[in-house]
Amino acid sequence: MKRLAILIIGLSFFLLPVFSNAQNYNEMFSKKQQMMQQPNRAAQYILGNGDVLLVTVNLWGHVLKPGIYSVPSSYSLIDLISSAGGPLSTARLNDVRVVRKNQEVIKVNLEKFLKTGDASSLPTLQPGDTIIVSGSIQDVFTKMVAIFRDLAIIVNVFVLASRVNN
């Protein structure tokens, strides 16, 4: 009985964050599915305050606040990422991708822009664009270490439970 109690308590520390994140991902996925199922809901220009044309784009990945943004059509990629709170320290700025509605994928090197200031390398935002800011190898390594840490905790719970019974 003690073994079972220790096992349940140990696993709850590991599984509670996993299930709470899964629920958030499921909510985001279902909202995206609902939006895609609405007829003729193609991304388009929207007239904002002061007769400003707004473009709706998706921003995914390693930025502070990823999501769906309606920004003025004059905004650049830098303006959009800045509106989202900027890139995270794990962002790989030399591999930002802009996926167009016509399935065209544009690779953008923001590091080059930051070094040279040459805005000609930045694509203009179009309605329905999805901007993906990739993560660095450091981020992948951090996630792998976290997985091994969690597995070590589970193994430790089993070892402790077996020692309690002996």
PDB file of C-alpha atoms in Angstrom:
ATOM      1  CA  MET A   1       0.000   0.000   0.000  1.00  0.00           C
ATOM      2  CA  LYS A   2       2.831   2.380   0.868  1.00  0.00           C
ATOM      3  CA  ARG A   3       4.461   1.494  -2.424  1.00  0.00           C
ATOM      4  CA  LEU A   4       1.336   2.433  -4.353  1.00  0.00           C
ATOM      5  CA  ALA A   5       0.977   5.734  -2.475  1.00  0.00           C
ATOM      6  CA  ILE A   6       4.593   6.684  -3.165  1.00  0.00           C
ATOM      7  CA  LEU A   7       4.191   5.720  -6.807  1.00  0.00           C
ATOM      8  CA  ILE A   8       1.041   7.829  -7.215  1.00  0.00           C
ATOM      9  CA  ILE A   9       2.572  10.853  -5.502  1.00  0.00           C
ATOM     10  CA  GLY A  10       5.773  10.575  -7.527  1.00  0.00           C
ATOM     11  CA  LEU A  11       3.984  10.219 -10.834  1.00  0.00           C
ATOM     12  CA  SER A  12       1.641  13.116 -10.079  1.00  0.00           C
ATOM     13  CA  PHE A  13       4.600  15.506  -9.984  1.00  0.00           C
ATOM     14  CA  PHE A  14       5.518  14.367 -13.473  1.00  0.00           C
ATOM     15  CA  LEU A  15       2.102  13.938 -15.071  1.00  0.00           C
ATOM     16  CA  LEU A  16       0.236  17.027 -13.852  1.00  0.00           C
ATOM     17  CA  PRO A  17       2.300  19.495 -15.926  1.00  0.00           C
ATOM     18  CA  VAL A  18       2.135  17.164 -18.927  1.00  0.00           C
ATOM     19  CA  PHE A  19      -1.666  16.892 -18.832  1.00  0.00           C
ATOM     20  CA  SER A  20      -2.194  20.616 -18.218  1.00  0.00           C
ATOM     21  CA  ASN A  21      -0.017  21.466 -21.250  1.00  0.00           C
ATOM     22  CA  ALA A  22      -1.795  18.858 -23.368  1.00  0.00           C
ATOM     23  CA  GLN A  23      -5.117  20.466 -22.517  1.00  0.00           C
ATOM     24  CA  ASN A  24      -3.818  23.887 -23.622  1.00  0.00           C
ATOM     25  CA  TYR A  25      -2.530  22.413 -26.893  1.00  0.00           C
ATOM     26  CA  ASN A  26      -5.852  20.644 -27.475  1.00  0.00           C
ATOM     27  CA  GLU A  27      -7.740  23.905 -26.904  1.00  0.00           C
ATOM     28  CA  MET A  28      -5.502  25.786 -29.335  1.00  0.00           C
ATOM     29  CA  PHE A  29      -5.814  23.002 -31.924  1.00  0.00           C
ATOM     30  CA  SER A  30      -9.616  22.867 -31.653  1.00  0.00           C
ATOM     31  CA  LYS A  31      -9.887  26.666 -31.991  1.00  0.00           C
ATOM     32  CA  LYS A  32      -7.695  26.539 -35.099  1.00  0.00           C
ATOM     33  CA  GLN A  33      -9.835  23.703 -36.524  1.00  0.00           C
ATOM     34  CA  GLN A  34     -13.034  25.709 -35.892  1.00  0.00           C
ATOM     35  CA  MET A  35     -11.577  28.730 -37.649  1.00  0.00           C
ATOM     36  CA  MET A  36     -10.530  26.645 -40.645  1.00  0.00           C
ATOM     37  CA  GLN A  37     -13.956  24.996 -40.977  1.00  0.00           C
ATOM     38  CA  GLN A  38     -15.844  28.274 -41.274  1.00  0.00           C
ATOM     39  CA  PRO A  39     -16.796  28.819 -44.906  1.00  0.00           C
ATOM     40  CA  ASN A  40     -14.954  31.522 -46.867  1.00  0.00           C
ATOM     41  CA  ARG A  41     -12.938  32.599 -43.854  1.00  0.00           C
ATOM     42  CA  ALA A  42      -9.859  33.322 -45.922  1.00  0.00           C
ATOM     43  CA  ALA A  43      -7.439  35.787 -44.392  1.00  0.00           C
ATOM     44  CA  GLN A  44      -8.013  39.205 -45.851  1.00  0.00           C
ATOM     45  CA  TYR A  45      -7.323  42.849 -45.284  1.00  0.00           C
ATOM     46  CA  ILE A  46      -9.320  44.409 -42.467  1.00  0.00           C
ATOM     47  CA  LEU A  47     -10.036  48.106 -42.095  1.00  0.00           C
ATOM     48  CA  GLY A  48      -8.855  49.202 -38.658  1.00  0.00           C
ATOM     49  CA  ASN A  49      -9.153  52.442 -36.689  1.00  0.00           C
ATOM     50  CA  GLY A  50      -8.219  55.520 -38.673  1.00  0.00           C
ATOM     51  CA  ASP A  51      -8.799  53.745 -41.998  1.00  0.00           C
ATOM     52  CA  VAL A  52      -5.651  51.633 -41.604  1.00  0.00           C
ATOM     53  CA  LEU A  53      -5.549  48.375 -43.558  1.00  0.00           C
ATOM     54  CA  LEU A  54      -4.803  45.450 -41.261  1.00  0.00           C
ATOM     55  CA  VAL A  55      -3.286  42.128 -42.290  1.00  0.00           C
ATOM     56  CA  THR A  56      -4.014  38.996 -40.261  1.00  0.00           C
ATOM     57  CA  VAL A  57      -0.997  36.709 -39.877  1.00  0.00           C
ATOM     58  CA  ASN A  58       0.004  33.767 -37.676  1.00  0.00           C
ATOM     59  CA  LEU A  59       3.192  33.942 -35.632  1.00  0.00           C
ATOM     60  CA  TRP A  60       4.508  30.647 -34.290  1.00  0.00           C
ATOM     61  CA  GLY A  61       7.587  29.506 -32.482  1.00  0.00           C
ATOM     62  CA  HIS A  62      10.199  31.091 -30.303  1.00  0.00           C
ATOM     63  CA  VAL A  63       8.734  34.531 -29.660  1.00  0.00           C
ATOM     64  CA  LEU A  64       7.440  35.823 -26.344  1.00  0.00           C
ATOM     65  CA  LYS A  65       3.761  35.834 -27.391  1.00  0.00           C
ATOM     66  CA  PRO A  66       3.013  33.656 -30.433  1.00  0.00           C
ATOM     67  CA  GLY A  67      -0.488  33.866 -31.879  1.00  0.00           C
ATOM     68  CA  ILE A  68      -2.724  35.400 -34.508  1.00  0.00           C
ATOM     69  CA  TYR A  69      -2.033  39.080 -35.126  1.00  0.00           C
ATOM     70  CA  SER A  70      -3.882  41.738 -37.107  1.00  0.00           C
ATOM     71  CA  VAL A  71      -1.234  44.326 -37.896  1.00  0.00           C
ATOM     72  CA  PRO A  72      -1.112  47.342 -40.220  1.00  0.00           C
ATOM     73  CA  SER A  73      -0.219  46.354 -43.774  1.00  0.00           C
ATOM     74  CA  SER A  74       2.832  48.626 -43.523  1.00  0.00           C
ATOM     75  CA  TYR A  75       4.341  46.467 -40.741  1.00  0.00           C
ATOM     76  CA  SER A  76       7.524  44.593 -41.508  1.00  0.00           C
ATOM     77  CA  LEU A  77       8.499  41.196 -40.179  1.00  0.00           C
ATOM     78  CA  ILE A  78      10.581  42.957 -37.521  1.00  0.00           C
ATOM     79  CA  ASP A  79       7.567  45.051 -36.447  1.00  0.00           C
ATOM     80  CA  LEU A  80       5.437  41.902 -36.142  1.00  0.00           C
ATOM     81  CA  ILE A  81       7.982  40.026 -34.040  1.00  0.00           C
ATOM     82  CA  SER A  82       8.461  43.138 -31.892  1.00  0.00           C
ATOM     83  CA  SER A  83       4.680  43.334 -31.379  1.00  0.00           C
ATOM     84  CA  ALA A  84       4.841  39.771 -30.078  1.00  0.00           C
ATOM     85  CA  GLY A  85       7.387  40.766 -27.447  1.00  0.00           C
ATOM     86  CA  GLY A  86      10.455  39.911 -29.491  1.00  0.00           C
ATOM     87  CA  PRO A  87      12.323  36.667 -30.064  1.00  0.00           C
ATOM     88  CA  LEU A  88      13.202  34.354 -27.196  1.00  0.00           C
ATOM     89  CA  SER A  89      16.837  33.701 -26.373  1.00  0.00           C
ATOM     90  CA  THR A  90      16.400  30.229 -27.911  1.00  0.00           C
ATOM     91  CA  ALA A  91      15.228  31.630 -31.274  1.00  0.00           C
ATOM     92  CA  ARG A  92      17.273  30.800 -34.342  1.00  0.00           C
ATOM     93  CA  LEU A  93      17.051  34.125 -36.158  1.00  0.00           C
ATOM     94  CA  ASN A  94      18.985  32.927 -39.187  1.00  0.00           C
ATOM     95  CA  ASP A  95      16.172  30.479 -40.015  1.00  0.00           C
ATOM     96  CA  VAL A  96      12.825  32.297 -39.889  1.00  0.00           C
ATOM     97  CA  ARG A  97      10.290  30.991 -42.374  1.00  0.00           C
ATOM     98  CA  VAL A  98       7.326  32.757 -43.935  1.00  0.00           C
ATOM     99  CA  VAL A  99       4.737  30.324 -45.287  1.00  0.00           C
ATOM    100  CA  ARG A 100       2.364  31.918 -47.781  1.00  0.00           C
ATOM    101  CA  LYS A 101      -1.192  30.802 -48.506  1.00  0.00           C
ATOM    102  CA  ASN A 102      -0.056  29.595 -51.933  1.00  0.00           C
ATOM    103  CA  GLN A 103       2.323  27.135 -50.177  1.00  0.00           C
ATOM    104  CA  GLU A 104       5.384  29.239 -50.996  1.00  0.00           C
ATOM    105  CA  VAL A 105       7.974  29.127 -48.213  1.00  0.00           C
ATOM    106  CA  ILE A 106      10.379  32.046 -47.836  1.00  0.00           C
ATOM    107  CA  LYS A 107      13.463  31.619 -45.654  1.00  0.00           C
ATOM    108  CA  VAL A 108      14.508  34.860 -43.962  1.00  0.00           C
ATOM    109  CA  ASN A 109      17.823  35.504 -42.216  1.00  0.00           C
ATOM    110  CA  LEU A 110      16.987  38.070 -39.529  1.00  0.00           C
ATOM    111  CA  GLU A 111      20.538  37.904 -38.144  1.00  0.00           C
ATOM    112  CA  LYS A 112      21.779  39.281 -41.456  1.00  0.00           C
ATOM    113  CA  PHE A 113      19.213  42.081 -41.266  1.00  0.00           C
ATOM    114  CA  LEU A 114      20.236  42.903 -37.697  1.00  0.00           C
ATOM    115  CA  LYS A 115      23.899  43.129 -38.745  1.00  0.00           C
ATOM    116  CA  THR A 116      23.419  45.098 -41.969  1.00  0.00           C
ATOM    117  CA  GLY A 117      20.096  46.902 -41.526  1.00  0.00           C
ATOM    118  CA  ASP A 118      19.228  45.984 -45.114  1.00  0.00           C
ATOM    119  CA  ALA A 119      15.421  45.811 -45.108  1.00  0.00           C
ATOM    120  CA  SER A 120      15.305  44.654 -48.736  1.00  0.00           C
ATOM    121  CA  SER A 121      15.815  41.076 -47.538  1.00  0.00           C
ATOM    122  CA  LEU A 122      12.602  41.216 -45.483  1.00  0.00           C
ATOM    123  CA  PRO A 123       9.438  40.027 -47.255  1.00  0.00           C
ATOM    124  CA  THR A 124       6.286  42.127 -46.996  1.00  0.00           C
ATOM    125  CA  LEU A 125       3.564  40.555 -44.903  1.00  0.00           C
ATOM    126  CA  GLN A 126       0.552  39.243 -46.793  1.00  0.00           C
ATOM    127  CA  PRO A 127      -2.847  38.164 -45.462  1.00  0.00           C
ATOM    128  CA  GLY A 128      -2.736  34.603 -44.173  1.00  0.00           C
ATOM    129  CA  ASP A 129       1.048  34.396 -43.827  1.00  0.00           C
ATOM    130  CA  THR A 130       2.367  32.045 -41.165  1.00  0.00           C
ATOM    131  CA  ILE A 131       5.694  33.116 -39.708  1.00  0.00           C
ATOM    132  CA  ILE A 132       7.691  30.390 -37.960  1.00  0.00           C
ATOM    133  CA  VAL A 133      10.608  31.365 -35.709  1.00  0.00           C
ATOM    134  CA  SER A 134      12.635  28.174 -35.223  1.00  0.00           C
ATOM    135  CA  GLY A 135      14.390  27.157 -32.032  1.00  0.00           C
ATOM    136  CA  SER A 136      18.097  26.625 -31.605  1.00  0.00           C
ATOM    137  CA  ILE A 137      19.913  23.376 -30.863  1.00  0.00           C
ATOM    138  CA  GLN A 138      20.250  24.679 -27.302  1.00  0.00           C
ATOM    139  CA  ASP A 139      16.469  24.478 -26.970  1.00  0.00           C
ATOM    140  CA  VAL A 140      16.411  20.889 -28.247  1.00  0.00           C
ATOM    141  CA  PHE A 141      19.183  19.966 -25.805  1.00  0.00           C
ATOM    142  CA  THR A 142      17.302  21.606 -22.922  1.00  0.00           C
ATOM    143  CA  LYS A 143      14.149  19.642 -23.767  1.00  0.00           C
ATOM    144  CA  MET A 144      16.098  16.372 -23.957  1.00  0.00           C
ATOM    145  CA  VAL A 145      17.690  17.024 -20.560  1.00  0.00           C
ATOM    146  CA  ALA A 146      14.225  17.744 -19.136  1.00  0.00           C
ATOM    147  CA  ILE A 147      12.898  14.436 -20.488  1.00  0.00           C
ATOM    148  CA  PHE A 148      15.804  12.498 -18.973  1.00  0.00           C
ATOM    149  CA  ARG A 149      15.317  14.346 -15.681  1.00  0.00           C
ATOM    150  CA  ASP A 150      11.643  13.362 -15.609  1.00  0.00           C
ATOM    151  CA  LEU A 151      12.470   9.740 -16.441  1.00  0.00           C
ATOM    152  CA  ALA A 152      15.065   9.707 -13.648  1.00  0.00           C
ATOM    153  CA  ILE A 153      12.411  10.942 -11.213  1.00  0.00           C
ATOM    154  CA  ILE A 154      10.072   8.116 -12.232  1.00  0.00           C
ATOM    155  CA  VAL A 155      12.829   5.503 -11.875  1.00  0.00           C
ATOM    156  CA  ASN A 156      13.736   6.995  -8.497  1.00  0.00           C
ATOM    157  CA  VAL A 157      10.112   6.642  -7.329  1.00  0.00           C
ATOM    158  CA  PHE A 158      10.129   2.947  -8.260  1.00  0.00           C
ATOM    159  CA  VAL A 159      13.465   2.365  -6.510  1.00  0.00           C
ATOM    160  CA  LEU A 160      12.286   4.130  -3.351  1.00  0.00           C
ATOM    161  CA  ALA A 161       8.998   2.220  -3.396  1.00  0.00           C
ATOM    162  CA  SER A 162      10.822  -1.103  -3.665  1.00  0.00           C
ATOM    163  CA  ARG A 163      13.126  -0.169  -0.768  1.00  0.00           C
ATOM    164  CA  VAL A 164      10.177   0.809   1.426  1.00  0.00           C
ATOM    165  CA  ASN A 165       8.640  -2.648   0.968  1.00  0.00           C
ATOM    166  CA  ASN A 166      11.888  -4.452   1.824  1.00  0.00           C
TER     167      ASN A 166
END
